[in-house]
Amino acid sequence: MTPKTSTGSTLPRAQLLAERAFSTLEKFLHIEAFSGVVLLLAAAAALIWANSSYADGYHHFWHTTIAVSVGSWSISQSLHFLINDGLMTIFFLVVGMEIRREIHEGALASMRLAALPLAAAVGGVVAPALIYFALNPSGEQAHGWAVPTATDIAFAVGVLALLGRSIPSNVRVFLLALAIIDDIVAVLIIAIFYSGGMDYSGFLIAALGILLVLGMQRIGIVSAYPYVVPGVVLWLGLLQTGAHPTLAGVVLGLMTPVFAPRTRAHPLEVASKAVKDLLHHTEDDKPDPHHLAQPLKQLKHAQLTLLPPVSRVQMALHPYVAFGIMPLFALANAGVSLNGVDLSANGSMIVMLGVLIALVLGKPLGIIAASVLMVRMGWCALPPGVTWSGVCLVGLLAGIGFTMSIFIATLAFTDPNLLGAAKLGILLASLTAAILGLAWGFIQARRKQPDVT
């Protein structure tokens, strides 16, 4: 059956799906663009706080211990741990669902579509890692080789949005696809290189969480709330294994179904019948609440079954992640005391320069070189509307590391001085990459403008 529009005309299913995909992408980019501004404000607030007369309060606040106890059982962790290891699990859940959706129907749905952003992302990981490692080949400094390999989607898309409609939409799609693949690589790096010694008994707990998820999906539970319980079990299992517990979010995201659940009647038919029942029961001046309960329940169920869970849950969580969790993470982690970092000790200066140069120079070099190689070898072509100037713009903006880079830095360094130097390098690199990207974009936009004189 061919879907009808509001005017009664029919649309081919492929066109309808394409319009829905672009509508979802437009909403995603809008959230990312505005959240990038919020993220920037949070980072600026953290820097000001950490370098003010209240600097001691900044560090004491985030290391405040929060305890929960029931009878003889108790658990206590710092506020910093709850944000970095707890709330960031929800961030990684959204990342996992983005990856799952892109693999199913987006930029990673086929090798033909994914070849160029995949190669560019790999180049954008390898080149910065090599540059950093060349400057920091040994000691604890070498542990930070993965810090400059990540791209911050929110910041990068936010800066791109400042260039307006002069940038072709396919450049945005290319940047988004590259950043998502970048996230996949970052997740793998965290899982393989930045997890502690393995306690294999934790895998049994993690496996129980996964089995609970599969069982709940099997019996048709569509509401997201019941899945919190197996999610917590999976998180606790990974925490006990020594792997970073936030990876539980990625696992759950990749397990989220990409198809709407099957129902006896179409969700729109159920919703339509429920609305008619509501109208019928509300004709009275004082409708009986008991009569309204069933159609309201049917309406809620139709809402849950209309969209695939991977889209529904991601859309529900994305604003909270973009405007809540990520700015909170920035506020808790971007507060680098400029007086507290001794760049002359322990190779801190080289760590900062390694991160700075690897992000600002290594990212665009790796992305452009890999893209040129793929196109020259005939293995893929540039997407329609994407020029080499656009590839350069994507490469420059990919040097904005921030969220994931800071997250990896907190895992890579135990020395507070090296961690502070790495964070300082990330902040300077992200600012520099944003300025260079904006400058390049504005120059290219002016070149495209017709001469009216």
Short mmCIF file of N, CA and C in Angstrom, two decimals, residues 160-264:
data_model
loop_
_atom_site.label_atom_id
_atom_site.label_comp_id
_atom_site.label_asym_id
_atom_site.label_seq_id
_atom_site.Cartn_x
_atom_site.Cartn_y
_atom_site.Cartn_z
N LEU A 160 29.83 23.86 12.57
CA LEU A 160 29.41 23.77 11.18
C LEU A 160 28.11 24.53 10.96
N ALA A 161 27.21 24.49 11.96
CA ALA A 161 25.93 25.19 11.84
C ALA A 161 26.12 26.70 11.75
N LEU A 162 27.21 27.22 12.34
CA LEU A 162 27.47 28.66 12.29
C LEU A 162 27.75 29.14 10.86
N LEU A 163 28.14 28.21 9.99
CA LEU A 163 28.43 28.58 8.60
C LEU A 163 27.17 28.69 7.75
N GLY A 164 26.04 28.27 8.33
CA GLY A 164 24.75 28.45 7.66
C GLY A 164 24.55 27.53 6.47
N ARG A 165 23.66 27.95 5.58
CA ARG A 165 23.25 27.13 4.44
C ARG A 165 24.26 27.14 3.29
N SER A 166 25.36 27.85 3.48
CA SER A 166 26.39 27.85 2.43
C SER A 166 27.09 26.50 2.34
N ILE A 167 26.94 25.68 3.39
CA ILE A 167 27.58 24.37 3.41
C ILE A 167 26.57 23.33 2.93
N PRO A 168 26.89 22.55 1.87
CA PRO A 168 25.97 21.52 1.37
C PRO A 168 25.59 20.52 2.46
N SER A 169 24.35 20.02 2.39
CA SER A 169 23.86 19.10 3.42
C SER A 169 24.69 17.82 3.46
N ASN A 170 25.22 17.38 2.31
CA ASN A 170 26.00 16.15 2.29
C ASN A 170 27.33 16.29 3.04
N VAL A 171 27.83 17.52 3.17
CA VAL A 171 29.03 17.74 3.98
C VAL A 171 28.70 17.47 5.44
N ARG A 172 27.51 17.89 5.87
CA ARG A 172 27.08 17.62 7.24
C ARG A 172 26.90 16.12 7.47
N VAL A 173 26.31 15.45 6.49
CA VAL A 173 26.11 14.00 6.60
C VAL A 173 27.46 13.29 6.68
N PHE A 174 28.42 13.74 5.86
CA PHE A 174 29.76 13.14 5.86
C PHE A 174 30.44 13.33 7.21
N LEU A 175 30.33 14.54 7.78
CA LEU A 175 30.91 14.81 9.10
C LEU A 175 30.24 13.95 10.16
N LEU A 176 28.92 13.83 10.09
CA LEU A 176 28.18 13.04 11.07
C LEU A 176 28.57 11.57 10.99
N ALA A 177 28.64 11.02 9.77
CA ALA A 177 29.03 9.62 9.60
C ALA A 177 30.44 9.38 10.10
N LEU A 178 31.35 10.29 9.77
CA LEU A 178 32.74 10.15 10.21
C LEU A 178 32.83 10.19 11.74
N ALA A 179 32.08 11.11 12.35
CA ALA A 179 32.13 11.23 13.82
C ALA A 179 31.54 10.00 14.50
N ILE A 180 30.51 9.40 13.90
CA ILE A 180 29.92 8.20 14.48
C ILE A 180 30.90 7.03 14.41
N ILE A 181 31.57 6.87 13.26
CA ILE A 181 32.59 5.83 13.15
C ILE A 181 33.72 6.11 14.13
N ASP A 182 34.05 7.38 14.29
CA ASP A 182 35.06 7.80 15.26
C ASP A 182 34.67 7.33 16.66
N ASP A 183 33.37 7.47 16.99
CA ASP A 183 32.87 7.01 18.29
C ASP A 183 33.02 5.50 18.44
N ILE A 184 32.76 4.76 17.35
CA ILE A 184 32.92 3.31 17.40
C ILE A 184 34.36 2.94 17.73
N VAL A 185 35.30 3.60 17.05
CA VAL A 185 36.73 3.35 17.29
C VAL A 185 37.09 3.72 18.73
N ALA A 186 36.57 4.86 19.21
CA ALA A 186 36.86 5.28 20.59
C ALA A 186 36.35 4.27 21.60
N VAL A 187 35.16 3.73 21.36
CA VAL A 187 34.59 2.71 22.25
C VAL A 187 35.47 1.47 22.27
N LEU A 188 35.93 1.03 21.09
CA LEU A 188 36.80 -0.14 21.01
C LEU A 188 38.13 0.12 21.72
N ILE A 189 38.66 1.32 21.56
CA ILE A 189 39.92 1.68 22.23
C ILE A 189 39.76 1.61 23.75
N ILE A 190 38.65 2.17 24.25
CA ILE A 190 38.40 2.14 25.69
C ILE A 190 38.29 0.71 26.19
N ALA A 191 37.55 -0.12 25.43
CA ALA A 191 37.32 -1.51 25.84
C ALA A 191 38.62 -2.31 25.84
N ILE A 192 39.49 -2.08 24.85
CA ILE A 192 40.68 -2.91 24.68
C ILE A 192 41.86 -2.39 25.49
N PHE A 193 42.08 -1.07 25.45
CA PHE A 193 43.33 -0.51 25.99
C PHE A 193 43.18 0.18 27.34
N TYR A 194 41.96 0.59 27.71
CA TYR A 194 41.82 1.35 28.94
C TYR A 194 40.90 0.68 29.96
N SER A 195 40.86 -0.62 29.92
CA SER A 195 40.15 -1.38 30.95
C SER A 195 41.19 -2.03 31.84
N GLY A 196 40.85 -2.19 33.11
CA GLY A 196 41.81 -2.75 34.07
C GLY A 196 41.97 -4.25 33.93
N GLY A 197 42.68 -4.85 34.88
CA GLY A 197 42.85 -6.30 34.89
C GLY A 197 41.50 -6.98 35.01
N MET A 198 41.29 -8.01 34.21
CA MET A 198 39.98 -8.63 34.09
C MET A 198 39.67 -9.57 35.26
N ASP A 199 38.50 -9.40 35.84
CA ASP A 199 37.94 -10.35 36.79
C ASP A 199 36.80 -11.06 36.05
N TYR A 200 37.08 -12.29 35.61
CA TYR A 200 36.16 -12.96 34.68
C TYR A 200 34.84 -13.34 35.33
N SER A 201 34.77 -13.33 36.65
CA SER A 201 33.49 -13.63 37.30
C SER A 201 32.45 -12.56 36.97
N GLY A 202 32.92 -11.33 36.67
CA GLY A 202 31.99 -10.27 36.32
C GLY A 202 31.27 -10.51 35.00
N PHE A 203 31.88 -11.31 34.11
CA PHE A 203 31.24 -11.60 32.83
C PHE A 203 29.96 -12.40 33.01
N LEU A 204 29.90 -13.22 34.07
CA LEU A 204 28.68 -13.98 34.34
C LEU A 204 27.53 -13.04 34.69
N ILE A 205 27.83 -12.01 35.48
CA ILE A 205 26.81 -11.02 35.83
C ILE A 205 26.40 -10.24 34.59
N ALA A 206 27.40 -9.83 33.78
CA ALA A 206 27.10 -9.09 32.55
C ALA A 206 26.26 -9.94 31.59
N ALA A 207 26.60 -11.22 31.48
CA ALA A 207 25.84 -12.13 30.61
C ALA A 207 24.40 -12.27 31.09
N LEU A 208 24.20 -12.28 32.42
CA LEU A 208 22.85 -12.34 32.97
C LEU A 208 22.05 -11.12 32.54
N GLY A 209 22.68 -9.94 32.60
CA GLY A 209 22.00 -8.72 32.15
C GLY A 209 21.60 -8.80 30.69
N ILE A 210 22.49 -9.31 29.84
CA ILE A 210 22.20 -9.44 28.41
C ILE A 210 21.06 -10.43 28.18
N LEU A 211 21.07 -11.55 28.90
CA LEU A 211 20.01 -12.56 28.76
C LEU A 211 18.66 -12.00 29.20
N LEU A 212 18.67 -11.18 30.24
CA LEU A 212 17.43 -10.54 30.69
C LEU A 212 16.88 -9.61 29.61
N VAL A 213 17.76 -8.86 28.97
CA VAL A 213 17.32 -7.98 27.87
C VAL A 213 16.71 -8.79 26.74
N LEU A 214 17.39 -9.85 26.33
CA LEU A 214 16.89 -10.70 25.24
C LEU A 214 15.56 -11.33 25.60
N GLY A 215 15.43 -11.79 26.86
CA GLY A 215 14.18 -12.40 27.31
C GLY A 215 13.04 -11.40 27.31
N MET A 216 13.29 -10.18 27.76
CA MET A 216 12.24 -9.16 27.78
C MET A 216 11.84 -8.75 26.37
N GLN A 217 12.81 -8.70 25.46
CA GLN A 217 12.48 -8.41 24.06
C GLN A 217 11.65 -9.54 23.46
N ARG A 218 11.98 -10.77 23.86
CA ARG A 218 11.30 -11.95 23.32
C ARG A 218 9.82 -11.97 23.70
N ILE A 219 9.51 -11.57 24.93
CA ILE A 219 8.12 -11.61 25.37
C ILE A 219 7.36 -10.33 25.01
N GLY A 220 8.04 -9.41 24.32
CA GLY A 220 7.36 -8.25 23.75
C GLY A 220 7.22 -7.04 24.64
N ILE A 221 8.12 -6.85 25.59
CA ILE A 221 8.09 -5.65 26.43
C ILE A 221 8.64 -4.48 25.63
N VAL A 222 7.80 -3.48 25.37
CA VAL A 222 8.20 -2.37 24.50
C VAL A 222 8.57 -1.10 25.28
N SER A 223 8.09 -0.98 26.51
CA SER A 223 8.43 0.20 27.32
C SER A 223 9.91 0.14 27.70
N ALA A 224 10.56 1.30 27.72
CA ALA A 224 12.00 1.34 28.01
C ALA A 224 12.31 1.18 29.49
N TYR A 225 11.38 1.55 30.35
CA TYR A 225 11.67 1.57 31.79
C TYR A 225 12.04 0.20 32.37
N PRO A 226 11.36 -0.89 32.01
CA PRO A 226 11.75 -2.19 32.58
C PRO A 226 13.18 -2.60 32.25
N TYR A 227 13.73 -2.06 31.16
CA TYR A 227 15.08 -2.44 30.75
C TYR A 227 16.16 -1.79 31.62
N VAL A 228 15.74 -0.89 32.52
CA VAL A 228 16.70 -0.28 33.44
C VAL A 228 17.32 -1.35 34.34
N VAL A 229 16.50 -2.32 34.76
CA VAL A 229 16.98 -3.36 35.68
C VAL A 229 18.09 -4.20 35.04
N PRO A 230 17.87 -4.82 33.86
CA PRO A 230 18.99 -5.56 33.26
C PRO A 230 20.15 -4.66 32.87
N GLY A 231 19.86 -3.39 32.58
CA GLY A 231 20.94 -2.45 32.29
C GLY A 231 21.85 -2.24 33.48
N VAL A 232 21.26 -2.13 34.66
CA VAL A 232 22.05 -1.98 35.89
C VAL A 232 22.85 -3.26 36.16
N VAL A 233 22.24 -4.43 35.91
CA VAL A 233 22.95 -5.70 36.10
C VAL A 233 24.16 -5.77 35.17
N LEU A 234 23.97 -5.38 33.91
CA LEU A 234 25.07 -5.38 32.94
C LEU A 234 26.16 -4.40 33.36
N TRP A 235 25.76 -3.23 33.83
CA TRP A 235 26.71 -2.20 34.28
C TRP A 235 27.55 -2.71 35.45
N LEU A 236 26.89 -3.35 36.43
CA LEU A 236 27.60 -3.88 37.59
C LEU A 236 28.56 -5.01 37.18
N GLY A 237 28.12 -5.82 36.22
CA GLY A 237 28.98 -6.91 35.75
C GLY A 237 30.24 -6.39 35.09
N LEU A 238 30.09 -5.38 34.22
CA LEU A 238 31.27 -4.81 33.55
C LEU A 238 32.16 -4.09 34.55
N LEU A 239 31.57 -3.45 35.55
CA LEU A 239 32.37 -2.79 36.58
C LEU A 239 33.22 -3.81 37.33
N GLN A 240 32.63 -4.99 37.61
CA GLN A 240 33.38 -6.02 38.33
C GLN A 240 34.46 -6.65 37.47
N THR A 241 34.25 -6.72 36.14
CA THR A 241 35.26 -7.33 35.27
C THR A 241 36.52 -6.48 35.19
N GLY A 242 36.38 -5.17 35.40
CA GLY A 242 37.51 -4.26 35.21
C GLY A 242 37.38 -3.46 33.94
N ALA A 243 36.44 -3.86 33.04
CA ALA A 243 36.15 -3.05 31.86
C ALA A 243 35.43 -1.79 32.30
N HIS A 244 35.49 -0.75 31.48
CA HIS A 244 34.83 0.48 31.90
C HIS A 244 33.32 0.29 31.85
N PRO A 245 32.60 0.55 32.94
CA PRO A 245 31.17 0.22 33.00
C PRO A 245 30.30 0.98 32.02
N THR A 246 30.77 2.14 31.52
CA THR A 246 29.96 2.90 30.57
C THR A 246 29.75 2.13 29.27
N LEU A 247 30.59 1.11 29.02
CA LEU A 247 30.42 0.29 27.82
C LEU A 247 29.09 -0.46 27.84
N ALA A 248 28.49 -0.59 29.03
CA ALA A 248 27.16 -1.20 29.12
C ALA A 248 26.16 -0.43 28.27
N GLY A 249 26.31 0.90 28.22
CA GLY A 249 25.43 1.71 27.40
C GLY A 249 25.55 1.37 25.93
N VAL A 250 26.77 1.18 25.45
CA VAL A 250 26.98 0.83 24.04
C VAL A 250 26.35 -0.53 23.73
N VAL A 251 26.57 -1.51 24.63
CA VAL A 251 26.01 -2.84 24.42
C VAL A 251 24.49 -2.79 24.32
N LEU A 252 23.86 -2.07 25.25
CA LEU A 252 22.40 -1.95 25.23
C LEU A 252 21.92 -1.22 23.98
N GLY A 253 22.66 -0.17 23.58
CA GLY A 253 22.29 0.57 22.37
C GLY A 253 22.33 -0.30 21.13
N LEU A 254 23.36 -1.13 21.02
CA LEU A 254 23.48 -2.01 19.86
C LEU A 254 22.45 -3.13 19.87
N MET A 255 21.89 -3.44 21.04
CA MET A 255 20.87 -4.48 21.15
C MET A 255 19.45 -3.94 20.95
N THR A 256 19.31 -2.63 20.86
CA THR A 256 17.98 -2.02 20.73
C THR A 256 17.39 -2.36 19.36
N PRO A 257 16.16 -2.89 19.31
CA PRO A 257 15.55 -3.29 18.03
C PRO A 257 15.39 -2.12 17.06
N VAL A 258 15.60 -2.41 15.78
CA VAL A 258 15.47 -1.38 14.74
C VAL A 258 14.15 -1.47 14.01
N PHE A 259 13.31 -2.43 14.39
CA PHE A 259 11.99 -2.57 13.78
C PHE A 259 10.92 -2.35 14.84
N ALA A 260 9.81 -1.75 14.43
CA ALA A 260 8.69 -1.56 15.34
C ALA A 260 8.12 -2.94 15.70
N PRO A 261 7.69 -3.12 16.95
CA PRO A 261 7.14 -4.42 17.34
C PRO A 261 5.87 -4.76 16.56
N ARG A 262 5.70 -6.05 16.27
CA ARG A 262 4.52 -6.50 15.55
C ARG A 262 3.30 -6.48 16.47
N THR A 263 2.20 -6.00 15.93
CA THR A 263 0.94 -5.97 16.68
C THR A 263 -0.18 -6.52 15.81
N ARG A 264 -1.27 -6.98 16.45
CA ARG A 264 -2.39 -7.54 15.69
C ARG A 264 -3.02 -6.48 14.80
#
